[in-house]
Short mmCIF file of C-alpha atoms in Angstrom, two decimals:
data_model
loop_
_atom_site.label_atom_id
_atom_site.label_comp_id
_atom_site.label_asym_id
_atom_site.label_seq_id
_atom_site.Cartn_x
_atom_site.Cartn_y
_atom_site.Cartn_z
CA MET A 1 61.16 160.45 210.72
CA SER A 2 58.35 161.80 212.31
CA GLN A 3 57.28 162.69 215.92
CA PRO A 4 58.64 160.01 218.47
CA HIS A 5 56.23 158.38 220.58
CA SER A 6 56.38 158.05 224.29
CA ASN A 7 58.60 155.02 224.28
CA CYS A 8 60.91 157.11 221.92
CA ARG A 9 63.37 159.85 222.14
CA VAL A 10 65.72 162.08 219.85
CA ALA A 11 69.08 160.09 219.68
CA SER A 12 71.85 161.89 221.50
CA PRO A 13 74.14 164.22 218.91
CA ALA A 14 76.86 162.15 219.78
CA THR A 15 74.94 158.76 219.13
CA LEU A 16 74.22 160.32 215.86
CA ALA A 17 77.64 161.40 215.23
CA ALA A 18 78.65 158.13 216.12
CA LEU A 19 76.29 156.46 213.41
CA GLN A 20 77.02 159.18 210.89
CA LEU A 21 73.62 159.90 210.86
CA GLU A 22 71.20 163.00 210.92
CA ASP A 23 67.92 161.78 212.33
CA ALA A 24 67.54 158.70 214.68
CA ARG A 25 65.32 157.45 217.64
CA VAL A 26 66.09 155.65 220.77
CA GLN A 27 63.57 153.15 221.72
CA GLN A 28 63.05 150.63 224.37
CA LEU A 29 62.22 147.18 222.84
CA ALA A 30 60.64 144.43 224.66
CA LEU A 31 62.91 141.60 223.03
CA PRO A 32 63.10 137.83 224.05
CA GLN A 33 65.92 136.51 226.27
CA LEU A 34 67.09 133.37 224.42
CA GLU A 35 69.82 131.37 225.55
CA LEU A 36 72.17 130.44 223.08
CA SER A 37 70.89 127.14 222.79
CA GLU A 38 67.46 128.45 221.75
CA ALA A 39 66.43 129.90 218.67
CA ALA A 40 62.37 130.35 218.58
CA PRO A 41 60.42 132.98 216.38
CA PHE A 42 59.06 136.13 218.33
CA LEU A 43 57.77 139.52 217.33
CA PHE A 44 57.94 142.95 218.68
CA GLU A 45 56.84 146.44 218.26
CA VAL A 46 59.04 149.34 217.11
CA ASP A 47 57.99 152.62 215.77
CA ILE A 48 59.73 153.49 212.08
CA VAL A 49 56.71 155.21 210.57
CA GLY A 50 55.42 157.40 212.59
CA LEU A 51 53.25 154.47 214.27
CA PRO A 52 53.68 151.18 216.52
CA THR A 53 54.64 148.42 214.00
CA VAL A 54 54.76 145.08 214.57
CA VAL A 55 57.81 143.19 213.21
CA HIS A 56 57.65 139.13 212.84
CA MET A 57 61.11 137.31 213.34
CA GLU A 58 61.78 133.53 212.41
CA PRO A 59 65.03 131.99 212.77
CA TYR A 60 67.03 131.26 209.63
CA SER A 61 70.57 130.27 209.66
CA VAL A 62 72.84 131.40 207.01
CA ARG A 63 75.19 128.50 207.73
CA SER A 64 75.57 126.00 204.79
CA ASP A 65 74.39 122.51 205.21
CA ASP A 66 78.26 121.11 205.74
CA PHE A 67 78.72 123.71 208.23
CA VAL A 68 81.36 122.65 210.97
CA LEU A 69 82.31 124.60 213.89
CA LEU A 70 86.47 123.70 214.51
CA VAL A 71 88.28 125.05 217.48
CA GLN A 72 92.11 124.57 218.08
CA GLY A 73 93.00 123.11 221.78
CA GLU A 74 96.03 124.36 223.93
CA ASP A 75 97.71 121.34 222.52
CA GLY A 76 97.17 122.79 219.02
CA GLU A 77 95.06 120.14 217.74
CA THR A 78 91.68 121.37 215.73
CA ARG A 79 88.71 119.79 216.88
CA GLU A 80 85.14 119.69 215.84
CA VAL A 81 82.62 121.27 218.54
CA GLU A 82 78.83 121.67 218.25
CA ALA A 83 78.11 125.03 217.06
CA PRO A 84 75.69 127.04 219.14
CA ALA A 85 72.13 127.91 217.47
CA PRO A 86 71.89 130.29 215.16
CA THR A 87 71.43 134.16 216.20
CA THR A 88 70.09 135.17 212.65
CA TYR A 89 66.52 135.83 211.68
CA ARG A 90 64.41 136.93 208.82
CA GLY A 91 60.77 138.48 209.27
CA TRP A 92 58.25 140.80 207.79
CA VAL A 93 56.33 144.00 208.89
CA ASP A 94 52.81 143.56 209.55
CA GLY A 95 50.60 145.59 206.88
CA TYR A 96 53.53 145.87 204.18
CA SER A 97 53.25 142.68 202.06
CA HIS A 98 56.59 142.89 200.44
CA SER A 99 58.63 143.85 203.70
CA LEU A 100 61.87 142.25 204.38
CA VAL A 101 63.43 141.94 207.63
CA ALA A 102 66.85 140.58 208.43
CA GLY A 103 68.74 140.73 211.62
CA SER A 104 70.43 139.06 214.71
CA LEU A 105 69.36 138.66 218.48
CA ARG A 106 72.17 138.40 220.98
CA ASP A 107 72.21 138.51 224.67
CA GLY A 108 68.68 140.39 224.28
CA GLN A 109 69.57 142.84 221.81
CA LEU A 110 69.13 143.04 218.13
CA THR A 111 70.88 144.48 215.43
CA ALA A 112 68.37 144.50 211.95
CA GLU A 113 67.80 146.06 208.59
CA ILE A 114 63.88 146.18 207.97
CA ARG A 115 62.78 147.34 204.32
CA LEU A 116 58.99 148.04 204.17
CA ALA A 117 59.05 147.74 200.26
CA PRO A 118 61.71 147.16 197.93
CA ASP A 119 61.90 150.36 196.59
CA LEU A 120 61.92 152.07 199.57
CA PRO A 121 65.25 152.58 201.88
CA PRO A 122 65.77 150.69 204.89
CA PHE A 123 65.55 151.07 208.55
CA GLY A 124 68.24 149.98 210.87
CA ILE A 125 68.15 148.75 214.42
CA GLU A 126 71.01 148.74 216.86
CA PRO A 127 71.84 148.24 220.58
CA LEU A 128 72.44 151.38 222.15
CA SER A 129 74.82 150.09 224.32
CA GLU A 130 77.32 149.24 221.46
CA LEU A 131 77.89 153.17 221.28
CA GLU A 132 76.77 153.91 225.15
CA PRO A 133 77.99 151.04 227.46
CA ALA A 134 75.84 152.30 230.30
CA ALA A 135 72.49 152.42 228.28
CA PRO A 136 70.00 150.21 229.20
CA ARG A 137 70.27 146.80 227.32
CA ASP A 138 66.58 147.31 225.90
CA ALA A 139 67.33 150.58 224.16
CA HIS A 140 68.25 150.71 220.49
CA VAL A 141 68.64 153.16 218.12
CA VAL A 142 66.04 153.18 215.07
CA TYR A 143 67.32 155.24 211.94
#
């Protein structure tokens, strides 16, 4: 990775060790705070190639057409309940015609994989709070 920009800092040794990485950045990402009943397109800016990069995301369900959610009640009976909106997304990166992004947005935090081109290694994004519970909710590890 290149030099970090102002909203980036080098990930701590503990974070790098937890992810088994040699290099990663922590960035504050401006992501939507969607309710579980919502699934809406969004875009965000992230530094993945040494420059601010705009990523477009659109809802994409990985559920089959006949998906149902079954919940077992206290009485032992299984009942079908309404499933929440999917939290999975697909997208692309501005300026990279063959890019592909896949991820999940939950509680304003993003877990995603970004491929700028089929023959290039992917970049990953994870909420820092999964590794450091006291971290700000908008802090994400980008590697």
